[in-house]
Coordinates of C-alpha atoms in Angstrom, one line a residue:
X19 CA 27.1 36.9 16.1
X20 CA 24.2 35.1 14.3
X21 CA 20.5 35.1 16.8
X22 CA 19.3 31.6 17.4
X23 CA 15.9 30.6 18.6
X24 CA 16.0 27.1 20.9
X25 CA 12.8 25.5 21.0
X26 CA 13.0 24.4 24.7
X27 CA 10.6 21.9 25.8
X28 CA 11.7 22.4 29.7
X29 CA 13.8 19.3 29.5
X30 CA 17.4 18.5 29.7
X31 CA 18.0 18.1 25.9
X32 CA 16.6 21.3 24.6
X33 CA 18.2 22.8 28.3
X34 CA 21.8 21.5 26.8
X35 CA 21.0 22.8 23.2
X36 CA 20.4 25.8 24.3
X37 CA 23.7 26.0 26.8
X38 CA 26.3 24.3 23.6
X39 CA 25.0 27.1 21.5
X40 CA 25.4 29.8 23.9
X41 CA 28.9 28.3 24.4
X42 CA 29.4 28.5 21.0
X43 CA 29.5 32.0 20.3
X44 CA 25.4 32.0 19.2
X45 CA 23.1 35.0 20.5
X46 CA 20.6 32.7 22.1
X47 CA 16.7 33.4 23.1
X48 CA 14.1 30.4 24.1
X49 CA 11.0 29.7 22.8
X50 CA 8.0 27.0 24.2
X51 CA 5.5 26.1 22.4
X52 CA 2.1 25.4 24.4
X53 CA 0.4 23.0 22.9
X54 CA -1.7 20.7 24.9
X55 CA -3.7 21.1 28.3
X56 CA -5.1 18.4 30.2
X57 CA -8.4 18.8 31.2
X58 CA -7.0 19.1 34.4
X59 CA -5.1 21.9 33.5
X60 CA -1.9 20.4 33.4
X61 CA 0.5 20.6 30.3
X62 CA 1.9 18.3 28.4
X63 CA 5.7 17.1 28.6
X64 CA 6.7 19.2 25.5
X65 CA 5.9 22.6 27.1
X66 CA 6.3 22.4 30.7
X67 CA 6.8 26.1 30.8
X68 CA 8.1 26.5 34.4
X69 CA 11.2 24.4 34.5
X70 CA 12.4 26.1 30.5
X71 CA 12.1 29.5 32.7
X72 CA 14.0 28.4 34.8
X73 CA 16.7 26.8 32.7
X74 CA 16.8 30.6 30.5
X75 CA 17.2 32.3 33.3
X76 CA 20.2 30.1 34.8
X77 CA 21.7 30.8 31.1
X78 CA 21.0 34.4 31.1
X79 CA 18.8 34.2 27.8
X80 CA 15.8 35.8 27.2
X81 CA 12.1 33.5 27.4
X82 CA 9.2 33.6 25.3
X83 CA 6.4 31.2 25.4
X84 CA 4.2 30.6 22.1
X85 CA 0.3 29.3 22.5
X86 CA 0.0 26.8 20.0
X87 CA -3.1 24.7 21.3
X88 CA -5.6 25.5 18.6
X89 CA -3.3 24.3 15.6
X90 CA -1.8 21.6 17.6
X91 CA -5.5 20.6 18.4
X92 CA -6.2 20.8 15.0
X93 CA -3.0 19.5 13.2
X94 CA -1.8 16.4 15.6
X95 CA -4.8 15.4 17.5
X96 CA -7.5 15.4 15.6
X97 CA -5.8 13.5 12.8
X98 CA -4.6 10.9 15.5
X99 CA -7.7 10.7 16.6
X100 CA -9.4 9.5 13.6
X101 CA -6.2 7.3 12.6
X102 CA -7.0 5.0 15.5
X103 CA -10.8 5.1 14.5
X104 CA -9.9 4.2 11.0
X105 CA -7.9 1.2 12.6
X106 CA -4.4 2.5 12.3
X107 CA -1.7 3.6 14.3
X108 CA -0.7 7.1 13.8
X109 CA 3.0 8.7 15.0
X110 CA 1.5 12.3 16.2
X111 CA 5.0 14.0 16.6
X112 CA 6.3 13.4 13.0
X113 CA 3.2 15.5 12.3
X114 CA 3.6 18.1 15.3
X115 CA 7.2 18.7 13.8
X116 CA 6.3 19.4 10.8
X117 CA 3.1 21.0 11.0
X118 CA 3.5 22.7 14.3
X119 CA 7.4 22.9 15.9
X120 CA 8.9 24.4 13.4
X121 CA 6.0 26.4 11.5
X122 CA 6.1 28.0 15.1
X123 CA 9.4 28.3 15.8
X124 CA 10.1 29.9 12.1
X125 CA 7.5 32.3 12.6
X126 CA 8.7 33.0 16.0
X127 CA 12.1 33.6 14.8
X128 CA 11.6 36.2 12.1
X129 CA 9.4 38.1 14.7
X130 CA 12.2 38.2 16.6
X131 CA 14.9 38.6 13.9
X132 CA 16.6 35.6 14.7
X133 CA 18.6 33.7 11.9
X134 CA 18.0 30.2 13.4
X135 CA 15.7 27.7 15.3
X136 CA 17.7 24.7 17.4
X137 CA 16.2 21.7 19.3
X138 CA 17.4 19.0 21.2
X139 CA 17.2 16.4 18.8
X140 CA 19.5 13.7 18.0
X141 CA 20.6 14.3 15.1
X142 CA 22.8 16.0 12.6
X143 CA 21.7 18.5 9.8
X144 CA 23.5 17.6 6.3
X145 CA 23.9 19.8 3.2
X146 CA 24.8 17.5 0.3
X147 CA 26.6 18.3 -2.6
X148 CA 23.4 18.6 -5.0
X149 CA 22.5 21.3 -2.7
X150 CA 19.8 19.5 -0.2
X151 CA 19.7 19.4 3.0
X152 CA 18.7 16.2 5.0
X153 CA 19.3 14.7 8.7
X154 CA 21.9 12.1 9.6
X155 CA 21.8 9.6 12.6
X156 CA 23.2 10.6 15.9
X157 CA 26.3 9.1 17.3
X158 CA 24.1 7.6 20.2
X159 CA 22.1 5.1 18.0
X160 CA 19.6 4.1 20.9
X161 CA 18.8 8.2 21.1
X162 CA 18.0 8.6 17.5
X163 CA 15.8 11.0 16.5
X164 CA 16.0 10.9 12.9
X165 CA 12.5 8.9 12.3
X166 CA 11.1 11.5 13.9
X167 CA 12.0 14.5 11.0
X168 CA 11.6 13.0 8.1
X169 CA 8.6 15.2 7.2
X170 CA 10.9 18.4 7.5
X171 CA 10.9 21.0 4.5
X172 CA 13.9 22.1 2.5
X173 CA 13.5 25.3 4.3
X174 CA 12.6 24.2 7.8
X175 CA 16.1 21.9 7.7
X176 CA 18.1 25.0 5.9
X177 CA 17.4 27.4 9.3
X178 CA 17.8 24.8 11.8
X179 CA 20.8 23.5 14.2
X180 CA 20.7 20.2 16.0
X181 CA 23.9 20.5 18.1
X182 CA 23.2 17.1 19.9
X183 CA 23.7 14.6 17.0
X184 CA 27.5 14.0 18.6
X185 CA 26.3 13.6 22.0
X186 CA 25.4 10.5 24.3
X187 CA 22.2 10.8 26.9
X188 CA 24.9 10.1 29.5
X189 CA 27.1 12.9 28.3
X190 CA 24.2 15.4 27.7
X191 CA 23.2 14.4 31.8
X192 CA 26.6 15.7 32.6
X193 CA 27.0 18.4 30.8
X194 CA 24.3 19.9 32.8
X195 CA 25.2 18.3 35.7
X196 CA 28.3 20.5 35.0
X197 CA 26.4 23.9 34.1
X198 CA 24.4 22.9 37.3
X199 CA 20.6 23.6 34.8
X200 CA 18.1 23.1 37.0
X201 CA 16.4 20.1 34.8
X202 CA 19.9 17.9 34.9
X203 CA 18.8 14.8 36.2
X204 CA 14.5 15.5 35.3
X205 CA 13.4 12.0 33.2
X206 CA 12.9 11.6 30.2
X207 CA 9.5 11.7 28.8
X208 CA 8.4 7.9 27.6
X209 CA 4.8 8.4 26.2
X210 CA 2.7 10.7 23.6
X211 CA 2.6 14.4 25.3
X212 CA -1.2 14.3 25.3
X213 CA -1.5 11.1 26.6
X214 CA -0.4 11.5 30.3
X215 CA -1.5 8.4 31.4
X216 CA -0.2 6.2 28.4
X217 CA -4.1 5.1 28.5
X218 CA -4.5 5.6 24.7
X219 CA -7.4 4.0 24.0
X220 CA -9.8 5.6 27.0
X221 CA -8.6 8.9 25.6
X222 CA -9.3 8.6 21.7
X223 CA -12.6 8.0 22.9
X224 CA -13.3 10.6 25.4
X225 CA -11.8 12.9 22.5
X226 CA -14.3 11.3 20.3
X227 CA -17.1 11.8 22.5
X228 CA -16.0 15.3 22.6
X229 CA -16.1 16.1 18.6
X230 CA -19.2 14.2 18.3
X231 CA -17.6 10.9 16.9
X232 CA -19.0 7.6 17.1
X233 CA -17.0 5.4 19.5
X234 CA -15.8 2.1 18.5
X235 CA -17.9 -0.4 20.2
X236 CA -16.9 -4.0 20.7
X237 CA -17.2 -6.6 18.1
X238 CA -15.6 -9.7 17.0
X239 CA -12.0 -11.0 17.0
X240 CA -11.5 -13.2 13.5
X241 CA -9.1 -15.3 12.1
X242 CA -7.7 -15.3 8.3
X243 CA -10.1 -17.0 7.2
X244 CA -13.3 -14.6 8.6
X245 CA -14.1 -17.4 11.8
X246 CA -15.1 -15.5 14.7
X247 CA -12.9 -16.6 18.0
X248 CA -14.1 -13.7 20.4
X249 CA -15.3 -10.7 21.5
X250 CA -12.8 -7.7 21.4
X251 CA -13.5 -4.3 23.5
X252 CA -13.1 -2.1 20.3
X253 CA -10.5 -1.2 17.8
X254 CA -8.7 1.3 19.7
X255 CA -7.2 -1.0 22.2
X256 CA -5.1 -2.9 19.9
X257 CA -2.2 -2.4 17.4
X258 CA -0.8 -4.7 14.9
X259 CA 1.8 -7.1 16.2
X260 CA 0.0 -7.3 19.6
X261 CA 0.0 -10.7 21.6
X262 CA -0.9 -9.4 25.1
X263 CA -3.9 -7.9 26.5
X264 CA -5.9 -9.6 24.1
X265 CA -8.2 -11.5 26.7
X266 CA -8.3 -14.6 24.5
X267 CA -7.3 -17.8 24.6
X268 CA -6.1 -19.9 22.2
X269 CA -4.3 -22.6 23.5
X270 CA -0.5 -20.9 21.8
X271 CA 0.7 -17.5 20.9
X272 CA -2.1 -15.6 18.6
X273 CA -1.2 -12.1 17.3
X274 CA -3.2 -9.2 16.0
X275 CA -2.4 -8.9 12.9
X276 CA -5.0 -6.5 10.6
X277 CA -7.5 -4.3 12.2
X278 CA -10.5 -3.9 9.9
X279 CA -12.4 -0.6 10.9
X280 CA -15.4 -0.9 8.1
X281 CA -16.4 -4.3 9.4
X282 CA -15.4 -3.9 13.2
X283 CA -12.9 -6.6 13.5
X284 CA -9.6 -7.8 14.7
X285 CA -8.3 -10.4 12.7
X286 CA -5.6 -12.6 14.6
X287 CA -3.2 -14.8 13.2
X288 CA -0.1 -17.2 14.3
X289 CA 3.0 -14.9 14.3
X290 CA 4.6 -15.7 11.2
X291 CA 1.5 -14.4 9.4
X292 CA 2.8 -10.9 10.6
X293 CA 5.8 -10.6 8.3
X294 CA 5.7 -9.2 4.7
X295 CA 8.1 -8.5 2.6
X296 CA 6.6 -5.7 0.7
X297 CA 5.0 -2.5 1.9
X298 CA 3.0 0.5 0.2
X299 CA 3.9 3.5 1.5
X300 CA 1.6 7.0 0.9
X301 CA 2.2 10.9 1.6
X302 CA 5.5 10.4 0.6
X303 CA 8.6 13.3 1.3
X304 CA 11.7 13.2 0.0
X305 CA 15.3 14.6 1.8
X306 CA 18.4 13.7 0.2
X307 CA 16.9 14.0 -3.3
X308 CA 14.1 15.9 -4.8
X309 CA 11.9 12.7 -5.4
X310 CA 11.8 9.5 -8.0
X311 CA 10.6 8.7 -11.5
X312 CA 7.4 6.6 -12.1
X313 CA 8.9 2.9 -12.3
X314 CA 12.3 4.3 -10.9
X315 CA 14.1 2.4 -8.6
X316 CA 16.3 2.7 -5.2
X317 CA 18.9 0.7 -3.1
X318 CA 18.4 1.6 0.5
X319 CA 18.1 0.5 4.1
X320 CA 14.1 1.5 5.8
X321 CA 12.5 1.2 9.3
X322 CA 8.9 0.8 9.6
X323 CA 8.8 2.1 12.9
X324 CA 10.8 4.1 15.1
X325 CA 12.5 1.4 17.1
X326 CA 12.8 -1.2 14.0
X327 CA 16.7 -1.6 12.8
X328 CA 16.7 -0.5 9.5
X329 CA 16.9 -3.1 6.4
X330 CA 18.3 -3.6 3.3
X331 CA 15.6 -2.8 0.9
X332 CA 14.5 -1.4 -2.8
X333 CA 12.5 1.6 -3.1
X334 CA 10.0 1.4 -6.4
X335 CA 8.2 4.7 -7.4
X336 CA 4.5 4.1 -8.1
X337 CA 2.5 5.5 -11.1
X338 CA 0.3 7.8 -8.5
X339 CA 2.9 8.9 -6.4
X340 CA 3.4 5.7 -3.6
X341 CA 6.5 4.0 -3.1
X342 CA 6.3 0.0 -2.6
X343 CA 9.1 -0.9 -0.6
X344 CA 10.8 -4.4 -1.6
X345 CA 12.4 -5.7 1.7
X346 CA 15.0 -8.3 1.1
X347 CA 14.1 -10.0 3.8
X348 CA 10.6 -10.0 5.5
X349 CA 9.7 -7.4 8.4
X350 CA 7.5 -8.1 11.2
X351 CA 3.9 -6.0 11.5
X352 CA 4.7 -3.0 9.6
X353 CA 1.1 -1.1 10.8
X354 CA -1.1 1.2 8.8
X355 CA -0.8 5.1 9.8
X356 CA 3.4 4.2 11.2
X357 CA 5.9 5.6 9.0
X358 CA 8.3 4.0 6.9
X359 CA 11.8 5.8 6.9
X360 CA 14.4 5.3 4.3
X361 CA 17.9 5.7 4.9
X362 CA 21.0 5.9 2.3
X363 CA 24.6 4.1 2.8
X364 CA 26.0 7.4 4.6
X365 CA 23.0 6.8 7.3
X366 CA 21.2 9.9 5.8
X367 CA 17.3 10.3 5.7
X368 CA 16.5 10.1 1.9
X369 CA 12.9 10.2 2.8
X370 CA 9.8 8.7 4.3
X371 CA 6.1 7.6 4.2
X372 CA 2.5 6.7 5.6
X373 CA 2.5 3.1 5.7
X374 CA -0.5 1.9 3.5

């Protein structure tokens, strides 16, 4: 009987994880990572320790709970902190699985002996024939999770189970319904676990007040051509694409569609200004193959973000390591600091990257 180690979140997904795999056969303990308190002393929705208590015991299994805060602080905040400052906008949990979720759960799991970590993502784990390991979209295309991992190591995706991949939301809801866990009908989570409020903006810069970081003060919207049309109330509170909330009028649809950090500005544009047809992509990690040739190219499908259908595209290796991304058809607002995703014919994750 092989020991698994569920990262349980206290919500109904990891809860289910947890239960499939004890149904399976698996020797199964929990593990939640604490990662984030509210100044009000309130944790996030990844760690809600309480109700994943209260789901082990139901399933008999045994609890832990991990403090994570200082490298979560450090490894997901900080840098999405200074992604928005910069005039991007950053995806903190690609970075908090990689960097933190599973360099936790790993470490937990060989203090406890265990031969596995789980989690109650929608996916599925592949090993390919040339011997790699990727992740493969979930049956429940509206539920996948696979944007989300594309950052995983060989080694991380060699030790982990995802025994949700086959599963809808609805039938995940029943199942425990039917198991009567205590978290069957809790809601799902819709914002960033840090941000309670969904109030980005007002926190990047109470965080920046915090770690002595200038604040972005307000200066001028712009058009293409460098006219200034307005007054905006800082970079932070806009994201490429954006039409509403603006507080401009134009007389007809205006977008925002470059935020330039150095010079303070929000350039806005009519909307079919915001499609391109190529995109640069940095920090880039490979799955279903160990990487690409200088001047190499590749036939696949890429999102670039996490609710964008994927399109045909071709991959072209850069001399320094980037990938430019040759759409066949033009995408709308791909943002700076989002990822790009790359997917192969079987709906495998061949790899991803830091939109440039």
């Amino acid at each position: 009987m092989k020991k698994v180690l569920v990262g349980m979140s206290g919500g109904v997904d990891s809860a289910v994880a947890a239960y499939l795999l004890q149904k399976e056969g698996y020797e199964v303990c929990g593990v939640t990572l604490r990662t984030w308190e509210a100044d009000s002393g309130e944790d996030s929705r990844c760690c809600e320790i309480d109700d994943a208590q209260r789901v082990a015991h139901k399933l008999g299994i045994r609890h832990y709970a991990l403090n994570c805060l200082s490298d979560f602080s450090k490894k997901v905040v900080d840098p999405f902190v200074q992604s928005y400052l910069d005039g991007e906008t950053p995806n903190p949990c690609i970075e908090c699985n990689r960097f933190v979720k599973w360099d936790k759960m790993l470490y937990a799991a060989e203090v406890m002996q265990a031969d596995l970590v789980a989690t109650g993502h929608y996916a599925h784990i592949v090993h390919l024939p040339n011997g790699r390991f990727t992740v493969k979209t979930a049956v429940h295309a509206a539920k996948d999770q696979t944007y989300m991992l594309y950052k995983l190591s060989q080694e991380q995706l060699q030790r982990t189970l995802m025994p949700l991949g086959d599963y809808t939301k609805d039938e995940i809801r029943r199942i425990a319904l039917e198991a009567e866990l205590p978290v069957a009908q809790k809601p799902d989570s819709q914002e960033i676990c840090f941000v309670t409020d969904g109030h980005y903006a007002d926190f990047i810069e109470e965080y920046a007040r915090k770690t002595d970081r200038p604040v972005p003060e307000q200066g001028y919207f712009v058009d293409e051509d460098g006219n200034r049309l307005g007054t905006h109330k800082g970079i932070t509170h806009y994201t490429i694409g954006q039409r509403k909330g603006l507080g401009i009028a134009m007389g007809r649809p205006i977008y925002v569609k470059e935020i330039n950090a150095a010079r303070n500005e929000v350039v806005l544009s009519d909307e079919p200004a915001l499609f391109h047809d190529t995109v640069l992509c940095r920090d880039v990690n490979f799955l279903s193959i160990p990487g690409m040739e200088a001047g190499e190219k590749l036939r696949v499908r890429a999102k670039v973000r996490y609710h964008h259908k994927a399109s045909d595209a071709v991959l072209e290796m850069q001399e320094d390591g980037r990938v430019l991304i040759h759409f066949d058809a033009p995408v709308r607002a791909p943002a700076p600091g989002q990822s790009s995703v790359f997917y192969d014919e079987n709906d495998c994750v061949v790899g991803g990257g830091i939109i440039v």
